[in-house]
Amino acid sequence: MTQHLPVTRATFDEVMVPNYAPAAFVPVRGAGSRLWDTEGREYIDFAGGIAVNALGHCHPAMVAALTEQAGKLWHLSNGFANEPAMELAKKLINNTFAEKVFFANSGAEANEAAFKLARKYAKDHYGPEKVEIVSTFNSFHGRTLFTVSVGGQEKYTKGYEPLPPAIKHVPYNDLEAMRAAISDKTCAVVIEPVQGEGGITPATAEYVKGLRELCDAHGALLIFDEVQSGMGRTGELYAYMGYGIAPDILSTAKALGGGFPIGAMLTTDKVAKSFTVGTHGSTYGGNPLACAVASAVFDIISSPEVLEGVKAKHARFKAGLEAIGRDFGVFKEVRGKGLLIGCELTADWKDKAKDFMTAAVAEGVLILQAGPNVVRLAPSLLIPDADIDAGLEAFRRGVAKLVRKAA
Ligand SMILES: *Cc1c(COP(=O)(O)O)cnc(C)c1O
């Protein structure tokens, strides 16, 4: 038996590097869209582990897949093929534009692979000058030095200079700015089809279509970072499917494992060829445990009923949130797709998203922020309507108290 030591929330500040500031309570158990803390207090979870717990907490299909695989085989190394990884790759390929898959352990690693592959592909096909990556302001692609540099938020690169070169940023949803930035030196253009961390901003259809044309005209690869928007989150299996075009490379993570760490980079045969034997790798990428869980998650999320359910639940959330916004004058706009929803605050509440999180927790509902000015919701894709209604009621009580206190 593992030896257990006494720990409380205060322990965190004693033993952890201080790069996070977690909530005042410590969750210890979850089931579906509910969580319980050390005091037995119950919470409705609209945060979903930041768009990760797509099937809620401890879904029986995930528990079964994990425990079954745990008794069979945990790890091999990339010196061997493993069945769960090959099965999951087949499922991803059969249901997307992709013809080849690379497995990693996180979103950042999936993007790192995507950016390295884009550089390598351009070298292989066009020569040494074609190295530039064009990205957008407010984007988020992970925290490794390369991915944080491609990301368009200075607050995340500050202090880490020198940064990798040949990365440009232009305003999001601005096709003319992209047209001016892209050239024959561009190896890749990368966007999130819905900017997540940057404030829940969906790309317009014209923008996405225009990016596809610009990339084709300049021999640049189009990369979609679907780490947050992917795997059913928007009501499509992947958000690109709602735009009628396909990227050349797509990164996926978060919901893919439903809470077990995994990431993947999807691409075409032609592009994949540039990752020849030995040119990239990962010790744990394609781990049998992770792939077995992700395979179970995939079967559930990819069903038409679940994807339709996400669209219906979006409407339910939107109506409830807009009513709260109207009644208290707190939201300028409720936006987003599927169960990735952002509420931009009005001028009176500018940059106070954190206060809304705190007010919600006090009433027993967990929400997120996306930057300082947007309240974000990313619940389980299976959240029951009764939990949506109860959570929105609790959130309404929290907002009412917050507004009363400020008056
Ligand atoms: C969360 C996120 C990442 C980073 O994923 P990690 O698993 O934290 O490395 C990258 N891109 C987007 C769009 C994300 O939302």
Coordinates of C-alpha atoms and ligand atoms in Angstrom, one line a residue:
M1 CA 0.0 0.0 0.0
T2 CA 1.1 3.5 -0.8
Q3 CA 2.0 5.5 2.3
H4 CA -0.3 8.6 2.6
L5 CA 0.9 11.9 4.1
P6 CA -1.3 14.6 5.5
V7 CA -1.8 17.5 3.0
T8 CA -4.1 20.5 2.8
R9 CA -4.4 23.5 0.4
A10 CA -1.7 25.2 2.5
T11 CA 0.7 22.4 1.6
F12 CA 0.5 23.5 -2.1
D13 CA 2.3 26.8 -1.3
E14 CA 4.9 25.0 0.7
V15 CA 5.9 22.3 -1.8
M16 CA 5.0 23.6 -5.3
V17 CA 6.8 25.9 -7.6
P18 CA 4.7 29.1 -7.4
N19 CA 3.6 29.2 -11.0
Y20 CA -0.1 28.4 -10.2
A21 CA -2.6 29.9 -7.8
P22 CA -5.2 27.2 -7.3
A23 CA -8.7 27.6 -5.7
A24 CA -9.0 27.6 -1.9
F25 CA -10.6 24.1 -1.8
V26 CA -9.2 20.8 -2.8
P27 CA -11.4 18.5 -4.9
V28 CA -11.0 14.8 -4.1
R29 CA -13.7 13.0 -6.1
G30 CA -15.7 13.4 -9.2
A31 CA -18.6 11.8 -11.0
G32 CA -20.2 13.1 -14.2
S33 CA -20.5 16.8 -14.0
R34 CA -20.2 16.9 -10.2
L35 CA -17.1 17.3 -7.9
W36 CA -16.6 17.0 -4.2
D37 CA -13.9 18.6 -2.0
T38 CA -12.2 17.4 1.2
E39 CA -15.1 18.9 3.3
G40 CA -17.7 16.9 1.3
R41 CA -18.9 20.1 -0.4
E42 CA -20.5 19.5 -3.8
Y43 CA -19.8 21.5 -7.0
I44 CA -21.4 21.5 -10.4
D45 CA -18.6 21.5 -12.9
F46 CA -18.9 24.0 -15.8
A47 CA -15.1 24.2 -16.1
G48 CA -14.5 20.6 -17.3
G49 CA -10.8 20.7 -16.4
I50 CA -10.4 23.4 -19.0
A51 CA -12.1 21.5 -21.9
V52 CA -10.4 18.2 -20.9
N53 CA -13.1 16.2 -19.0
A54 CA -15.3 15.9 -22.1
L55 CA -17.1 12.8 -20.7
G56 CA -17.3 14.3 -17.2
H57 CA -15.5 12.7 -14.3
C58 CA -14.8 9.0 -14.1
H59 CA -17.0 7.9 -17.0
P60 CA -17.6 4.1 -16.7
A61 CA -16.3 3.5 -20.3
M62 CA -13.1 5.3 -19.5
V63 CA -12.6 3.5 -16.1
A64 CA -13.2 0.2 -17.9
A65 CA -10.8 0.9 -20.7
L66 CA -8.1 2.1 -18.3
T67 CA -8.4 -0.8 -15.8
E68 CA -8.5 -3.4 -18.6
Q69 CA -5.4 -2.0 -20.2
A70 CA -3.7 -1.6 -16.8
G71 CA -3.8 -5.3 -16.3
K72 CA -2.3 -6.0 -19.8
L73 CA 0.5 -3.7 -20.8
W74 CA 1.5 -0.2 -19.7
H75 CA 4.6 0.8 -21.7
L76 CA 6.8 -0.6 -24.4
S77 CA 8.9 2.3 -26.0
N78 CA 8.8 3.2 -29.6
G79 CA 11.0 0.2 -30.4
F80 CA 7.7 -1.7 -30.6
A81 CA 4.3 -1.2 -32.2
N82 CA 1.4 -1.3 -29.8
E83 CA -2.2 -2.3 -30.5
P84 CA -4.1 0.5 -28.6
A85 CA -2.1 3.2 -30.5
M86 CA -2.7 1.6 -33.9
E87 CA -6.4 1.3 -33.2
L88 CA -6.8 4.9 -32.1
A89 CA -4.8 6.1 -35.1
K90 CA -7.2 4.1 -37.4
K91 CA -10.2 5.7 -35.7
L92 CA -8.8 9.2 -36.1
I93 CA -7.9 8.6 -39.8
N94 CA -11.2 7.0 -40.6
N95 CA -13.1 10.0 -39.3
T96 CA -11.0 13.0 -40.4
F97 CA -8.9 14.4 -43.4
A98 CA -5.8 12.7 -41.9
E99 CA -3.9 9.8 -43.4
K100 CA -1.1 9.6 -40.7
V101 CA -0.9 10.2 -36.9
F102 CA 1.9 11.1 -34.5
F103 CA 1.1 10.6 -30.8
A104 CA 2.4 12.9 -28.0
N105 CA 1.5 13.5 -24.4
S106 CA 0.0 17.1 -24.5
G107 CA -1.2 19.9 -26.7
A108 CA 2.1 21.7 -26.6
E109 CA 3.9 18.6 -27.8
A110 CA 1.4 18.0 -30.6
N111 CA 2.0 21.6 -31.7
E112 CA 5.7 21.3 -31.3
A113 CA 5.6 18.3 -33.7
A114 CA 3.4 20.3 -36.1
F115 CA 5.7 23.3 -36.2
K116 CA 8.8 21.2 -36.6
L117 CA 7.2 19.1 -39.3
A118 CA 6.2 22.3 -41.2
R119 CA 9.7 23.5 -41.1
K120 CA 11.1 20.2 -42.2
Y121 CA 8.6 19.7 -45.0
A122 CA 9.4 23.1 -46.4
K123 CA 13.1 22.4 -46.3
D124 CA 12.6 19.1 -48.1
H125 CA 10.4 20.5 -50.8
Y126 CA 11.4 24.1 -51.3
G127 CA 14.9 24.7 -49.8
P128 CA 16.4 26.5 -46.8
E129 CA 14.6 29.9 -47.2
K130 CA 11.1 28.8 -46.5
V131 CA 11.1 28.9 -42.7
E132 CA 8.5 31.6 -41.6
I133 CA 5.5 30.7 -39.4
V134 CA 2.6 33.2 -39.5
S135 CA 0.4 33.1 -36.4
T136 CA -2.2 35.4 -34.9
F137 CA -2.4 37.7 -31.9
N138 CA -4.2 36.4 -28.9
S139 CA -3.5 32.8 -30.0
F140 CA -2.4 30.1 -27.5
H141 CA -0.4 27.0 -28.6
G142 CA 1.3 25.7 -25.4
R143 CA 4.1 26.5 -23.1
T144 CA 7.3 25.0 -24.6
L145 CA 9.6 27.8 -25.9
F146 CA 8.7 27.2 -29.6
T147 CA 4.9 26.9 -29.0
V148 CA 4.8 29.9 -26.6
S149 CA 6.7 31.9 -29.2
V150 CA 4.2 30.9 -32.0
G151 CA 1.4 31.9 -29.5
G152 CA 0.4 35.5 -29.8
Q153 CA 0.4 36.6 -26.2
E154 CA 3.4 38.6 -25.0
K155 CA 2.6 37.9 -21.3
Y156 CA 3.6 34.3 -21.9
T157 CA 7.0 34.9 -23.6
K158 CA 8.2 37.8 -21.4
G159 CA 11.4 36.9 -19.6
Y160 CA 12.1 33.9 -21.7
E161 CA 14.0 35.6 -24.5
P162 CA 15.8 34.9 -26.8
L163 CA 12.9 33.4 -28.6
P164 CA 13.0 31.2 -31.7
P165 CA 13.2 33.4 -34.8
A166 CA 11.1 33.6 -38.0
I167 CA 7.7 33.8 -36.4
K168 CA 5.2 36.6 -37.3
H169 CA 1.9 37.6 -35.8
V170 CA -1.1 39.3 -37.4
P171 CA -4.6 40.2 -36.1
Y172 CA -7.0 37.2 -36.0
N173 CA -9.9 37.1 -38.5
D174 CA -8.2 39.7 -40.6
L175 CA -7.6 38.2 -44.0
E176 CA -6.0 41.3 -45.5
A177 CA -3.4 41.3 -42.7
M178 CA -2.6 37.7 -43.4
R179 CA -2.4 38.4 -47.1
A180 CA 0.2 41.1 -46.4
A181 CA 2.2 38.8 -44.0
I182 CA 2.3 35.6 -46.0
S183 CA 5.0 35.1 -48.7
D184 CA 6.9 32.4 -50.5
K185 CA 9.1 32.3 -47.3
T186 CA 6.1 31.2 -45.3
C187 CA 6.3 27.5 -44.4
A188 CA 3.1 27.5 -42.3
V189 CA 0.1 29.5 -41.2
V190 CA -1.4 28.4 -37.8
I191 CA -4.7 29.3 -36.2
E192 CA -7.1 28.0 -33.6
P193 CA -10.5 27.7 -35.4
V194 CA -11.9 29.1 -32.1
Q195 CA -9.4 31.1 -30.1
G196 CA -9.7 29.6 -26.6
E197 CA -7.4 31.1 -24.1
G198 CA -7.5 34.3 -26.1
G199 CA -11.2 34.9 -25.3
I200 CA -13.4 32.4 -27.2
T201 CA -13.4 33.9 -30.6
P202 CA -14.5 31.7 -33.5
A203 CA -12.9 32.2 -37.0
T204 CA -15.3 33.5 -39.6
A205 CA -16.1 31.2 -42.6
E206 CA -14.6 33.7 -45.1
Y207 CA -11.4 33.9 -43.0
V208 CA -10.8 30.2 -42.9
K209 CA -11.6 29.8 -46.6
G210 CA -9.3 32.7 -47.4
L211 CA -6.5 31.2 -45.4
R212 CA -6.8 27.9 -47.3
E213 CA -6.5 29.8 -50.6
L214 CA -3.5 31.9 -49.4
C215 CA -1.7 28.8 -48.2
D216 CA -2.2 27.0 -51.4
A217 CA -1.0 30.0 -53.4
H218 CA 2.2 30.3 -51.4
G219 CA 3.0 26.6 -50.8
A220 CA 2.5 27.0 -47.1
L221 CA 0.9 24.4 -44.8
L222 CA -2.3 25.3 -43.0
I223 CA -2.1 24.2 -39.4
F224 CA -5.2 24.0 -37.2
D225 CA -4.6 23.9 -33.5
E226 CA -7.7 22.0 -32.3
V227 CA -6.3 21.2 -28.9
Q228 CA -9.3 23.1 -27.3
S229 CA -11.8 23.2 -30.2
G230 CA -11.4 19.5 -31.1
M231 CA -13.1 16.3 -30.2
G232 CA -16.7 17.3 -30.2
R233 CA -16.3 20.5 -28.3
T234 CA -17.9 22.7 -31.0
G235 CA -20.6 20.1 -31.9
E236 CA -18.4 18.9 -34.8
L237 CA -15.9 16.1 -34.3
Y238 CA -13.3 18.8 -35.2
A239 CA -14.2 22.4 -35.7
Y240 CA -12.6 22.4 -39.3
M241 CA -15.5 20.2 -40.4
G242 CA -17.9 23.1 -40.0
Y243 CA -15.9 25.2 -42.5
G244 CA -15.9 23.0 -45.5
I245 CA -12.1 22.9 -45.9
A246 CA -9.4 20.8 -44.4
P247 CA -6.0 21.8 -42.9
D248 CA -2.7 20.1 -43.8
I249 CA -1.9 19.5 -40.1
L250 CA -4.2 19.3 -37.1
S251 CA -3.2 19.1 -33.4
T252 CA -5.5 17.6 -30.9
A253 CA -5.2 16.9 -27.1
K254 CA -7.4 18.0 -24.1
A255 CA -10.7 16.2 -24.8
L256 CA -8.9 13.4 -26.7
G257 CA -8.0 11.6 -23.5
G258 CA -10.9 12.8 -21.5
G259 CA -8.5 13.4 -18.6
F260 CA -5.7 10.9 -19.4
P261 CA -2.7 12.8 -20.8
I262 CA -2.4 12.4 -24.6
G263 CA -1.9 14.6 -27.7
A264 CA -1.8 13.8 -31.4
M265 CA -0.8 15.5 -34.6
L266 CA -2.8 14.5 -37.7
T267 CA -1.6 15.1 -41.2
T268 CA -1.6 13.8 -44.8
D269 CA 0.6 11.1 -46.3
K270 CA 2.6 13.6 -48.3
V271 CA 3.4 15.9 -45.4
A272 CA 4.1 13.0 -43.0
K273 CA 6.9 11.7 -45.2
S274 CA 9.2 14.4 -43.9
F275 CA 9.3 12.9 -40.5
T276 CA 11.6 10.1 -41.5
V277 CA 12.9 7.5 -39.0
G278 CA 14.8 9.2 -36.2
T279 CA 13.8 12.8 -37.0
H280 CA 11.3 13.3 -34.2
G281 CA 10.1 11.3 -31.2
S282 CA 8.7 11.0 -27.7
T283 CA 9.2 8.4 -25.0
Y284 CA 5.6 8.2 -23.9
G285 CA 3.8 9.3 -27.0
G286 CA 1.4 6.6 -28.1
N287 CA 1.4 5.1 -24.6
P288 CA -0.9 2.0 -24.5
L289 CA -2.8 3.3 -21.4
A290 CA -3.4 6.7 -22.9
C291 CA -4.4 5.3 -26.3
A292 CA -6.8 2.7 -24.7
V293 CA -8.6 5.5 -22.8
A294 CA -8.7 7.8 -25.8
S295 CA -10.1 5.1 -28.0
A296 CA -13.0 4.7 -25.5
V297 CA -13.5 8.4 -25.4
F298 CA -13.5 8.6 -29.2
D299 CA -16.2 6.0 -29.6
I300 CA -18.6 8.0 -27.4
I301 CA -17.8 11.5 -28.7
S302 CA -17.9 10.6 -32.3
S303 CA -21.5 9.3 -32.1
P304 CA -24.0 11.5 -33.9
E305 CA -26.2 11.7 -30.7
V306 CA -23.4 13.1 -28.6
L307 CA -22.5 15.7 -31.3
E308 CA -26.1 16.7 -31.7
G309 CA -26.5 16.9 -27.9
V310 CA -23.6 19.4 -27.8
K311 CA -25.5 21.7 -30.2
A312 CA -28.7 21.5 -28.1
K313 CA -26.8 22.1 -24.9
H314 CA -25.2 25.1 -26.4
A315 CA -28.6 26.7 -27.0
R316 CA -29.6 25.9 -23.4
F317 CA -26.5 27.5 -22.0
K318 CA -26.7 30.5 -24.3
A319 CA -30.3 31.3 -23.4
G320 CA -29.5 31.1 -19.7
L321 CA -26.4 33.1 -19.9
E322 CA -28.0 35.8 -22.0
A323 CA -30.8 36.1 -19.5
I324 CA -28.2 36.6 -16.7
G325 CA -26.4 39.1 -18.8
R326 CA -29.7 41.0 -19.5
D327 CA -30.9 40.9 -15.9
F328 CA -27.7 42.2 -14.4
G329 CA -26.1 44.1 -17.2
V330 CA -22.8 42.2 -16.9
F331 CA -22.3 40.6 -20.4
K332 CA -21.6 42.5 -23.6
E333 CA -21.8 39.3 -25.6
V334 CA -22.3 35.6 -25.2
R335 CA -20.4 33.8 -27.9
G336 CA -18.6 30.6 -28.9
K337 CA -19.5 27.3 -30.4
G338 CA -21.0 24.1 -28.9
L339 CA -19.8 23.8 -25.3
L340 CA -17.0 26.2 -25.6
I341 CA -18.7 29.4 -24.5
G342 CA -17.4 32.9 -23.6
C343 CA -19.2 35.8 -22.0
E344 CA -17.5 39.1 -22.6
L345 CA -17.9 41.5 -19.7
T346 CA -19.4 45.0 -20.1
A347 CA -17.4 48.1 -19.6
D348 CA -18.6 48.3 -16.0
W349 CA -17.1 44.9 -15.2
K350 CA -14.0 45.2 -17.4
D351 CA -11.2 42.7 -16.6
K352 CA -13.2 41.3 -13.6
A353 CA -13.6 37.7 -14.9
K354 CA -11.8 36.4 -11.8
D355 CA -14.5 38.0 -9.5
F356 CA -17.1 36.0 -11.4
M357 CA -15.2 32.8 -10.9
T358 CA -15.0 33.5 -7.2
A359 CA -18.7 34.4 -6.9
A360 CA -19.6 31.2 -8.8
V361 CA -17.5 29.0 -6.5
A362 CA -19.2 30.4 -3.5
E363 CA -22.5 29.2 -4.9
G364 CA -21.1 25.8 -5.8
V365 CA -20.5 26.0 -9.5
L366 CA -17.1 26.0 -11.2
I367 CA -16.4 28.3 -14.2
L368 CA -13.4 29.5 -16.0
Q369 CA -12.0 32.7 -17.5
A370 CA -10.4 33.2 -20.9
G371 CA -8.2 36.2 -20.3
P372 CA -9.2 38.9 -17.7
N373 CA -12.4 40.0 -19.6
V374 CA -14.2 36.8 -20.6
V375 CA -16.0 34.3 -18.4
R376 CA -15.6 30.9 -20.0
L377 CA -17.5 27.6 -19.8
A378 CA -16.2 24.3 -21.1
P379 CA -18.3 21.6 -19.4
S380 CA -18.6 17.9 -20.1
L381 CA -20.2 17.2 -23.5
L382 CA -22.5 14.8 -21.7
I383 CA -23.7 17.3 -19.0
P384 CA -27.3 16.5 -18.1
D385 CA -29.8 19.3 -18.7
A386 CA -30.7 19.2 -15.0
D387 CA -27.1 20.0 -14.1
I388 CA -27.0 22.9 -16.7
D389 CA -30.1 24.4 -15.2
A390 CA -29.0 23.9 -11.6
G391 CA -25.5 25.3 -12.4
L392 CA -26.9 28.3 -14.2
E393 CA -29.3 29.0 -11.2
A394 CA -26.2 28.9 -8.9
F395 CA -24.2 31.1 -11.2
R396 CA -27.2 33.6 -11.3
R397 CA -27.2 33.7 -7.5
G398 CA -23.4 34.4 -7.5
V399 CA -23.7 37.2 -10.1
A400 CA -26.6 38.7 -8.1
K401 CA -24.5 38.9 -5.0
L402 CA -21.5 40.3 -6.9
V403 CA -23.6 43.0 -8.4
R404 CA -25.3 43.9 -5.1
K405 CA -21.9 44.1 -3.4
A406 CA -20.6 46.5 -6.1
A407 CA -23.7 48.8 -5.9
Ligands
LIG1 C1 -4.5 24.0 -23.9 C2 -4.0 24.4 -25.2 C3 -2.7 24.0 -25.7 C4 -1.7 23.4 -24.8 O1 -2.0 22.1 -24.4 P1 -1.1 21.5 -23.2 O2 -1.7 20.1 -23.1 O3 -1.4 22.3 -22.0 O4 0.3 21.5 -23.6 C5 -2.4 24.3 -27.0 N1 -3.2 24.9 -27.8 C6 -4.5 25.2 -27.4 C7 -5.4 25.8 -28.4 C8 -4.9 25.0 -26.1 O5 -6.1 25.3 -25.7

